[in-house]
Structure formats: structure tokens, C-alpha cells
Amino acid sequence: MSSSTELKLPPNNYLHDGYGWKSWLLTRDHKRIALLYLAAITFFFIIGGAFAVGIRLDLATPAGDMVTDDTYNKLFTMHGVMMVFFFLIPAVPATLGNFLLPLMIGAKDLAFPKINLASWYIYMIGSLFTLYAIIAGGLDTGWTFYTPFSTAASTSAVLPAGLGIFINGFSSILTGLNFIVTIHRMRAPGMTWFRLPLFIWAHYATSIIMILGTPVVAVTLVMVVAERAFHFGIFDPAVGGDPVLFQHLFWFYSHPAVYIMVLPSMGIISELIAAFCRKQIFGYTFVAFSSLGIAVLGFLVWGHHMFVAGESVYAALVFSLISFFVAIPSAVKVFNWTATMYKGSVEWATPMLYAIGFIGLFTIGGLTGLFLASIGIDVHVTDTYFVVAHFHYVMVGGTIMAYLGGLHYWWPKISGRMYPERLAKIAAVIVFVGFNLTFFPQFILGYLGMPRRYHAYPPEFQLLNVLSSAGASILAIGYLLPMFYFAWSLRYGPIAGSNPWGAVGLEWNTTSPPPTLNFEETPVVTWDAYEYPTPVEGHVA
Amino acid sequence: MPEAVLHEHHHPPALAHHFENLEEQHTAATLGMWVFLVTEVLFFGGLFMAYTLYRHWYPAAFMASSHELDITLGATNTAVLIVSSLTMALAVHAAQEGERGKIMFFLVVTMILGLAFLGIKSVEYMDKFEHHHVPGASFHFDDPALQQPAQIFFSLYFVMTGLHALHMIVGLGLMTWMFIWTKNGTITKDYSSPIEISGLYWHFVDIVWIFLFPLLYLLGRHI
Ligand SMILES: [Cu+2]
């Protein structure tokens, strides 16, 4: 598309609809709110990443001589809290989901634009509380806030951190609520449920988890705060309370929360594979329902976090079995993606590289999840680096790969401009290599028995730890590069045009960037998702 | 709905720009409130889960603690809330008929009943303070054998009724807002959904109390 440099951005696009800070901070436009979220979560990703740098630096030597054990406890806690609650959970739904959901179903906005803006402010207020906790001495409970340590023993800033996460939960609930109502009520004429892009199905399933799971962790944190601040006794063994009840309530949300991170990512992958293989997703209905299946099963497996915490052996058996069942809908997705690619004319653009990376890393993360679902193996590797490696393969190898892939794919729609393709491909490879070098050694470390959450370790583990730390610095470069070239492209990137990938989907049927109300005229849909009848020519290679 | 068709070309003032018509806007708002109430069920659900566990573990302590609650005040409050649900329903009915005076009257009655509930509740709380039934260092229970699990009962009592009272306060805020919207003419026969969904919220908060009352006050009582 050499002629594209002569094009101009459409004059009435949403980025030109007001320029002052008020036009952003008081906007009701889902696209601008998505960008507010994008800026915020990028900020918290950097903060969470900085804590990870501290962890990996300390672990480069066995002696644990860089930071004290107390400081180390705070580093991994604040890394976890920032990354889980303020980056991974909102990462895809609040940014790409917010931006794309109305566009993909042919709506002018989300059902409740003011609530959407409110959810961002709630998120920011929650984050301020948590940032305050970091400044006021930090937090050392682990991101899981286990009682009675968090309610009685810890001397760190549990109250502001707990309140911050409690508040933040409501932004998640409101986003889920908004999405559910929007998908039910705001679809364009002809956009039936089975014409919806799989990205929408994934977000629907995610929203169900958000509205059902988040309130439970919220009220659990209320009880923790009441116990810590007013010396109520609910989980406190000193008055006959049960700390394991806390774990049940916490994981009732926090296991499904993994699917808040992964399901929307899977939605992205479906879009990327269809677009770059120019094919209808094989087994569309199966992929759509597998999202709902994961959402439902995800609520029935929380006990696999408590195999060694004193739950009944029968409960453990059932939780183990159902955890295995989660593999079925997950595998349905992976098999259908692979089947879609089979004999497709795959185009190896940057987003597709991320999609392939996602499938590989998510598969490893998922399969090692089955190891952990087996009670015998779990007892052996509980609280070791095997667990750490497993969930980083799912949440970083899965969610962040898909998030970056989606960001590249829809960047031309968001900004109206292309990112530098060659540099982006290099960055994608760096991310993939850096990621595996960081986390694969941790599987071995865990299997050999290195426990998590210690700042020092026996010297025989040093080689693998040095590899991991080296990988982390490569990974950091891979994450920093897109931040720079996306910023660069805002000004210097070639004009993308409305459909640079030659993809189908309503979001490509409007200008890039779209006007504030998304479409000049409400679209009428007469086709199925991903209808690629003939190969499309002239797209950017 | 002939009215909706009639208004479509005039773009009624209550219609937000991103909805096609008032009907779509109304169903979206109603669905939104129902989804929110599902969230609320799960929110209180965590507390009911904790209650169920400890009630099962410590039946004697829960029964003894329950007898320390004032059943007359609790029953009065139950009656107050049930009547407030009726007046709220009448306000919704008036809104659908577009009768402004009646809406405002029933909203005010609902608010008075809500305030009465909170007043009675604070009398009960004061009583707990005086009798050292507030969990913490100064907690005291007559039967020393039950001192510890009784503290769990009262912890749950305060968290559950406290969060319920907080929801009542939010509800009173909603009622005030609705009163203003009715007074300034925002609420019309065509645009009654704000009152309707506020009503849904109010009924939900009442229903939570209908569960709390027997679970906390009526354990092991015989009439
Ligand atoms: Cu889990």
C-alpha cells in the first residue's frame, strides 16, 4: 500500500472530537475511555515490572545479598498485586474490549457510557490506595492476602492495599455489567448471536465471571479489613475462626480470575487467526461455547489451590477431577485454531506471530496445569517454582502475548496509523525468546525443589536462576520496544486506511480512527462472522 | 407501543444518543439493574457462606448469642421494611401512570420508613456497645465457655447488618435523587425507568433483610 502515505486521517474521527484534558477526563466515548485505561494499565505494568526487576536481580546470586528477606517479601507481593489486579485483569477487557465491543456489534457505544467512565475512576481511586500502600512501607502478604498472617501478624500496609483492591473490584464488576447489557441489547440489526465475532463471545463469558466472582472477593476483603482494623473474629483461629475459609472464598474468585485474564485473550487469538488465515474459524460454535464452558467449569475448581491446606480428601478428589475437565474446552479452542490454520494461506504479520506464540505458550501453561491438578504431583511441587512457571506461562505467555498481538492488530483502527512492521516482528521474537528463557528454567527449578518466595537459595540452583534473570532482561527489551514504536507511530506511522489487513468484521467497516459514534449509519448485518469468500488482495504484507 | 413510534422522530429529551428508542433504553437499564442485583446476591453470598459454616460448627454459641438480640426491635424493623416495599411499589406504579404528586408522596414515605429502620438499627447497635457485645478486646459474653465462638456470631452480625445498613443508606440517596428528578420533571410517563430500577434495588435490599432477620434473630426461639 505505497499510496497510503498520501492518505489523510478522517477529519471527524474520535481523536479529533475535542482536544483539551476535559475532553478526555470527562469523555463518555468508549474508545477514549479504552485509551484512558490503556495509559493507566501501561503505567501499572511498568511499576509491576520494576518490582520483577528487583526480584530477578536478587535471585541472580544464591546468597540473597541484594535485599533483605523482608524487602524481598514486599517485592514479590507488590509485583503480584500490581500485575494481577491492576494490569492483567483489566488488560484486555478494559482496553481492547472496551474499544472494540461496540464497534464489533455495530453499536454507537456501550449501554452505559457514564458507568463506563465511572469504572475508570473507580479503578484509579483503587490504584491510588494501593500505591499509597506501596509508599507507606509496602505490603508483604503475597498477592493472596492469606489469613491469619494478613489480619494479625503482618506489620505492612494491609489495610490500604486491601481497600484499594476492594474498590478496584467494582470497576471490574461495572465493566462486566456494561458488556453483558450491551451484548444483549445493542447489537445492530441482523447481528444475531451466532454471527457475533468470537471476541464478543469470549468477552460475554468473561463478563459473567466478573459479575459473579468479583463480589465474593470484595466481601472477603471486607471481612479481612474488619478483622484487621476492628479486631473482629471471622477467620481468626484465636476465637475459633477458620483461616481456610478465607482461602475458599479467595480462590472462589481468584481461580476464575485467571479466566478473566485468559478468555478475552483467547477471543483475540480467534480474531487474529481468522484474519491472517483468511478463513472462517473451524468449529465456530464449539469455540463460542467453549468460552462459556470455561467460565462455568472455572467456578468449580477453586479447591485445587488447597490440596495441602487441609481440605477433605473427597473434596480434593472432586476438585482435581473437575480441574481436568477444564482442559476439554481449552483444548477445543487450540484444536480448532490449528484446524483453521491447516491449509490456510497464513500471513506472517506481527499479530499472527503473537498468536502462534500464544498457542505454544498457552499449551505449555495449560498442560502443566494438568500436572498441578493431579494431587500426587501437586503435593510434590506445591509452593515451588514449578507453580510460578506454570501460572506465568498462562498469564504472561498467554494473556500478554494475546494482548500485544491484539494491540498490534487493532492499532491501525485505534490510532489510524501503522506501526513499523519489521521492528515489531523483531520485538515479537525477542518477547518469545526472552519469555521462554525466563520461565522455562523455573519449571526445572521447581521440579528440583526450589521453593517460591525465598530471597536466597542453595548454590546448585544458581545456573538456572541466572538463565532466568538473563531471560527477564531480554523480555524487558521486548516489552519496551512496542511502547516506543507505538508512541512513534502516533505521529510518524503511515496512514492505515479503514481496513489495512483486508479483514472482515464490522470494526473494519468504518474509518480508522472511527467517528465518535462509530458508524456514519447503523450497519445492517447479513453475513456470518469471518466470511472470507475469496482471497483479498492489496493488504499490507 | 404507539407512543414510542410517535416520539421517534422528535427524539424525546430523555433518550440518550446511543440508543435507538426509549424502549431499547428502558430494557437496557432494567437488565443492567438485574445484573447488578446478581452481583449483590454473590456479595452477600460470601457472608452467608461464612455464616453457614460457623452456625454448623458452633450451634450452641450461635443460639445463645441470638437470644441476646432484641427480637421486638428486629420484628418491628422487618415490618417497617415490608411496608416500605409496598410504598416503593406504589411509587413505581405512580411513575408508570405519570402522576408526579403521587410519586413524590410515596418516595417520601419510603424514605421516612427507611430512616426509621436505620434509627431502630442504631438503637440496637448502641445496646450492643453497652453490653460489650461488640467483637474485639472488650468483648464479653456471659457464658465463658461460649465467649470465643460468640464473638464470631457478633462479628458476622455486625458485618452483615452493617453492610445491609450501608445498602439502605445508598437506597436513601437513590430515593432523594429520584425525588429531585420527579420534581424537576425529568421523570415522565414515557421515562419512568429510573424509578422502576430504583424500586428493584430497594426491594432487593428488603429481601436481604428478610433473610438476615430469621438467621440472626430467630435461632432456637419457640413461640
Ligand atoms: Cu486455580
Tab-separated table of N, CA, C and O in Angstrom, chain A residues 230-287:
chain	number	residue	atom	x	y	z
A	230	PHE	N	-10.798	-3.671	63.138
A	230	PHE	CA	-11.647	-3.619	64.336
A	230	PHE	C	-11.520	-4.865	65.199
A	230	PHE	O	-12.290	-5.062	66.120
A	231	HIS	N	-10.581	-5.746	64.870
A	231	HIS	CA	-10.379	-6.977	65.632
A	231	HIS	C	-11.634	-7.835	65.709
A	231	HIS	O	-11.918	-8.457	66.718
A	232	PHE	N	-12.419	-7.820	64.636
A	232	PHE	CA	-13.496	-8.786	64.516
A	232	PHE	C	-12.846	-10.158	64.371
A	232	PHE	O	-11.690	-10.274	63.958
A	233	GLY	N	-13.604	-11.213	64.705
A	233	GLY	CA	-13.020	-12.539	64.522
A	233	GLY	C	-13.851	-13.349	63.556
A	233	GLY	O	-14.923	-13.811	63.895
A	234	ILE	N	-13.396	-13.476	62.321
A	234	ILE	CA	-14.139	-14.319	61.382
A	234	ILE	C	-13.240	-15.434	60.878
A	234	ILE	O	-13.639	-16.597	60.823
A	235	PHE	N	-12.017	-15.069	60.531
A	235	PHE	CA	-11.058	-16.083	60.083
A	235	PHE	C	-10.019	-16.379	61.154
A	235	PHE	O	-9.082	-17.134	60.926
A	236	ASP	N	-10.163	-15.746	62.324
A	236	ASP	CA	-9.105	-15.771	63.320
A	236	ASP	C	-9.172	-17.049	64.158
A	236	ASP	O	-10.126	-17.257	64.905
A	237	PRO	N	-8.168	-17.909	64.077
A	237	PRO	CA	-8.204	-19.154	64.858
A	237	PRO	C	-8.251	-18.899	66.359
A	237	PRO	O	-8.723	-19.756	67.109
A	238	ALA	N	-7.808	-17.728	66.802
A	238	ALA	CA	-7.814	-17.444	68.234
A	238	ALA	C	-9.228	-17.463	68.815
A	238	ALA	O	-9.413	-17.751	69.989
A	239	VAL	N	-10.245	-17.146	68.021
A	239	VAL	CA	-11.620	-17.213	68.527
A	239	VAL	C	-12.384	-18.381	67.902
A	239	VAL	O	-13.602	-18.434	67.958
A	240	GLY	N	-11.651	-19.306	67.279
A	240	GLY	CA	-12.321	-20.455	66.675
A	240	GLY	C	-12.661	-20.258	65.215
A	240	GLY	O	-13.385	-21.058	64.630
A	241	GLY	N	-12.154	-19.184	64.623
A	241	GLY	CA	-12.398	-18.946	63.197
A	241	GLY	C	-11.513	-19.823	62.338
A	241	GLY	O	-10.571	-20.451	62.819
A	242	ASP	N	-11.813	-19.855	61.029
A	242	ASP	CA	-11.159	-20.803	60.131
A	242	ASP	C	-10.409	-20.072	59.024
A	242	ASP	O	-11.029	-19.535	58.116
A	243	PRO	N	-9.066	-20.049	59.082
A	243	PRO	CA	-8.312	-19.389	58.015
A	243	PRO	C	-8.518	-20.044	56.653
A	243	PRO	O	-8.402	-19.379	55.625
A	244	VAL	N	-8.844	-21.331	56.649
A	244	VAL	CA	-9.047	-21.997	55.361
A	244	VAL	C	-10.326	-21.496	54.690
A	244	VAL	O	-10.426	-21.469	53.471
A	245	LEU	N	-11.299	-21.038	55.505
A	245	LEU	CA	-12.491	-20.433	54.897
A	245	LEU	C	-12.087	-19.242	54.043
A	245	LEU	O	-12.619	-19.035	52.948
A	246	PHE	N	-11.118	-18.460	54.545
A	246	PHE	CA	-10.635	-17.347	53.720
A	246	PHE	C	-10.131	-17.861	52.391
A	246	PHE	O	-10.432	-17.301	51.334
A	247	GLN	N	-9.346	-18.933	52.427
A	247	GLN	CA	-8.778	-19.448	51.178
A	247	GLN	C	-9.874	-19.893	50.222
A	247	GLN	O	-9.788	-19.669	49.012
A	248	HIS	N	-10.918	-20.527	50.767
A	248	HIS	CA	-12.034	-20.937	49.904
A	248	HIS	C	-12.662	-19.726	49.227
A	248	HIS	O	-12.873	-19.712	48.012
A	249	LEU	N	-12.972	-18.709	50.041
A	249	LEU	CA	-13.643	-17.539	49.473
A	249	LEU	C	-12.721	-16.813	48.494
A	249	LEU	O	-13.148	-16.354	47.434
A	250	PHE	N	-11.443	-16.734	48.861
A	250	PHE	CA	-10.494	-16.027	47.989
A	250	PHE	C	-10.365	-16.729	46.646
A	250	PHE	O	-10.434	-16.100	45.586
A	251	TRP	N	-10.193	-18.046	46.673
A	251	TRP	CA	-9.976	-18.750	45.403
A	251	TRP	C	-11.255	-18.955	44.619
A	251	TRP	O	-11.217	-19.212	43.414
A	252	PHE	N	-12.415	-18.830	45.298
A	252	PHE	CA	-13.667	-18.887	44.549
A	252	PHE	C	-13.676	-17.787	43.491
A	252	PHE	O	-14.242	-17.950	42.405
A	253	TYR	N	-13.061	-16.648	43.837
A	253	TYR	CA	-12.877	-15.616	42.812
A	253	TYR	C	-11.579	-15.811	42.049
A	253	TYR	O	-11.550	-15.719	40.829
A	254	SER	N	-10.501	-16.046	42.751
A	254	SER	CA	-9.193	-15.879	42.132
A	254	SER	C	-8.830	-16.998	41.180
A	254	SER	O	-7.983	-16.808	40.326
A	255	HIS	N	-9.452	-18.176	41.321
A	255	HIS	CA	-9.252	-19.101	40.206
A	255	HIS	C	-9.985	-18.626	38.956
A	255	HIS	O	-9.352	-18.481	37.912
A	256	PRO	N	-11.300	-18.348	39.020
A	256	PRO	CA	-11.968	-17.815	37.818
A	256	PRO	C	-11.294	-16.549	37.283
A	256	PRO	O	-11.352	-16.279	36.086
A	257	ALA	N	-10.653	-15.784	38.172
A	257	ALA	CA	-9.978	-14.569	37.703
A	257	ALA	C	-8.933	-14.880	36.651
A	257	ALA	O	-8.654	-14.064	35.767
A	258	VAL	N	-8.350	-16.079	36.728
A	258	VAL	CA	-7.405	-16.477	35.691
A	258	VAL	C	-8.100	-16.456	34.329
A	258	VAL	O	-7.517	-16.071	33.316
A	259	TYR	N	-9.391	-16.833	34.334
A	259	TYR	CA	-10.115	-16.822	33.057
A	259	TYR	C	-10.553	-15.430	32.661
A	259	TYR	O	-10.792	-15.175	31.480
A	260	ILE	N	-10.660	-14.509	33.658
A	260	ILE	CA	-10.867	-13.108	33.271
A	260	ILE	C	-9.651	-12.642	32.467
A	260	ILE	O	-9.763	-11.828	31.557
A	261	MET	N	-8.482	-13.187	32.804
A	261	MET	CA	-7.264	-12.800	32.081
A	261	MET	C	-7.150	-13.548	30.758
A	261	MET	O	-6.693	-12.997	29.765
A	262	VAL	N	-7.545	-14.817	30.737
A	262	VAL	CA	-7.217	-15.649	29.567
A	262	VAL	C	-8.339	-15.691	28.532
A	262	VAL	O	-8.065	-15.693	27.333
A	263	LEU	N	-9.606	-15.701	28.984
A	263	LEU	CA	-10.689	-15.815	27.996
A	263	LEU	C	-10.690	-14.689	26.960
A	263	LEU	O	-10.776	-14.968	25.761
A	264	PRO	N	-10.588	-13.425	27.377
A	264	PRO	CA	-10.569	-12.370	26.358
A	264	PRO	C	-9.365	-12.518	25.432
A	264	PRO	O	-9.449	-12.189	24.238
A	265	SER	N	-8.267	-13.022	25.990
A	265	SER	CA	-7.092	-13.253	25.146
A	265	SER	C	-7.393	-14.300	24.095
A	265	SER	O	-6.992	-14.174	22.939
A	266	MET	N	-8.106	-15.348	24.491
A	266	MET	CA	-8.483	-16.364	23.528
A	266	MET	C	-9.384	-15.758	22.440
A	266	MET	O	-9.296	-16.130	21.273
A	267	GLY	N	-10.232	-14.828	22.853
A	267	GLY	CA	-11.063	-14.131	21.872
A	267	GLY	C	-10.204	-13.408	20.848
A	267	GLY	O	-10.473	-13.444	19.643
A	268	ILE	N	-9.136	-12.748	21.331
A	268	ILE	CA	-8.226	-12.056	20.413
A	268	ILE	C	-7.622	-13.055	19.431
A	268	ILE	O	-7.577	-12.804	18.217
A	269	ILE	N	-7.169	-14.197	19.958
A	269	ILE	CA	-6.492	-15.168	19.110
A	269	ILE	C	-7.434	-15.649	17.991
A	269	ILE	O	-7.029	-15.791	16.840
A	270	SER	N	-8.697	-15.875	18.331
A	270	SER	CA	-9.643	-16.285	17.296
A	270	SER	C	-9.720	-15.235	16.188
A	270	SER	O	-9.747	-15.569	14.997
A	271	GLU	N	-9.767	-13.956	16.572
A	271	GLU	CA	-9.832	-12.894	15.559
A	271	GLU	C	-8.571	-12.883	14.706
A	271	GLU	O	-8.631	-12.755	13.479
A	272	LEU	N	-7.406	-13.015	15.356
A	272	LEU	CA	-6.139	-12.934	14.617
A	272	LEU	C	-6.026	-14.096	13.639
A	272	LEU	O	-5.617	-13.910	12.480
A	273	ILE	N	-6.378	-15.279	14.095
A	273	ILE	CA	-6.203	-16.450	13.227
A	273	ILE	C	-7.142	-16.380	12.033
A	273	ILE	O	-6.745	-16.646	10.900
A	274	ALA	N	-8.384	-15.957	12.283
A	274	ALA	CA	-9.306	-15.824	11.150
A	274	ALA	C	-8.775	-14.792	10.158
A	274	ALA	O	-8.775	-15.015	8.936
A	275	ALA	N	-8.282	-13.667	10.680
A	275	ALA	CA	-7.874	-12.579	9.787
A	275	ALA	C	-6.635	-12.949	8.973
A	275	ALA	O	-6.538	-12.606	7.793
A	276	PHE	N	-5.687	-13.642	9.605
A	276	PHE	CA	-4.424	-13.894	8.900
A	276	PHE	C	-4.397	-15.244	8.204
A	276	PHE	O	-3.417	-15.557	7.516
A	277	CYS	N	-5.438	-16.055	8.379
A	277	CYS	CA	-5.577	-17.265	7.563
A	277	CYS	C	-6.681	-17.077	6.537
A	277	CYS	O	-6.925	-17.975	5.733
A	278	ARG	N	-7.375	-15.932	6.614
A	278	ARG	CA	-8.475	-15.613	5.696
A	278	ARG	C	-9.489	-16.733	5.649
A	278	ARG	O	-9.899	-17.168	4.582
A	279	LYS	N	-9.842	-17.219	6.816
A	279	LYS	CA	-10.801	-18.314	6.845
A	279	LYS	C	-11.769	-18.131	7.998
A	279	LYS	O	-11.447	-17.505	9.002
A	280	GLN	N	-12.939	-18.700	7.823
A	280	GLN	CA	-13.883	-18.860	8.932
A	280	GLN	C	-13.216	-19.742	9.975
A	280	GLN	O	-12.528	-20.715	9.624
A	281	ILE	N	-13.381	-19.407	11.244
A	281	ILE	CA	-12.809	-20.255	12.302
A	281	ILE	C	-13.469	-21.631	12.257
A	281	ILE	O	-14.704	-21.740	12.248
A	282	PHE	N	-12.628	-22.657	12.178
A	282	PHE	CA	-13.141	-24.028	12.149
A	282	PHE	C	-13.896	-24.298	13.457
A	282	PHE	O	-13.395	-24.012	14.531
A	283	GLY	N	-15.125	-24.832	13.338
A	283	GLY	CA	-15.892	-25.156	14.545
A	283	GLY	C	-16.276	-23.933	15.350
A	283	GLY	O	-16.144	-23.918	16.574
A	284	TYR	N	-16.792	-22.900	14.654
A	284	TYR	CA	-17.150	-21.636	15.304
A	284	TYR	C	-17.994	-21.861	16.565
A	284	TYR	O	-17.712	-21.325	17.636
A	285	THR	N	-19.046	-22.676	16.424
A	285	THR	CA	-19.970	-22.871	17.550
A	285	THR	C	-19.257	-23.508	18.742
A	285	THR	O	-19.490	-23.137	19.896
A	286	PHE	N	-18.384	-24.463	18.448
A	286	PHE	CA	-17.646	-25.117	19.537
A	286	PHE	C	-16.761	-24.105	20.263
A	286	PHE	O	-16.674	-24.105	21.491
A	287	VAL	N	-16.089	-23.261	19.473
A	287	VAL	CA	-15.198	-22.277	20.095
A	287	VAL	C	-16.018	-21.302	20.931
A	287	VAL	O	-15.638	-20.939	22.050
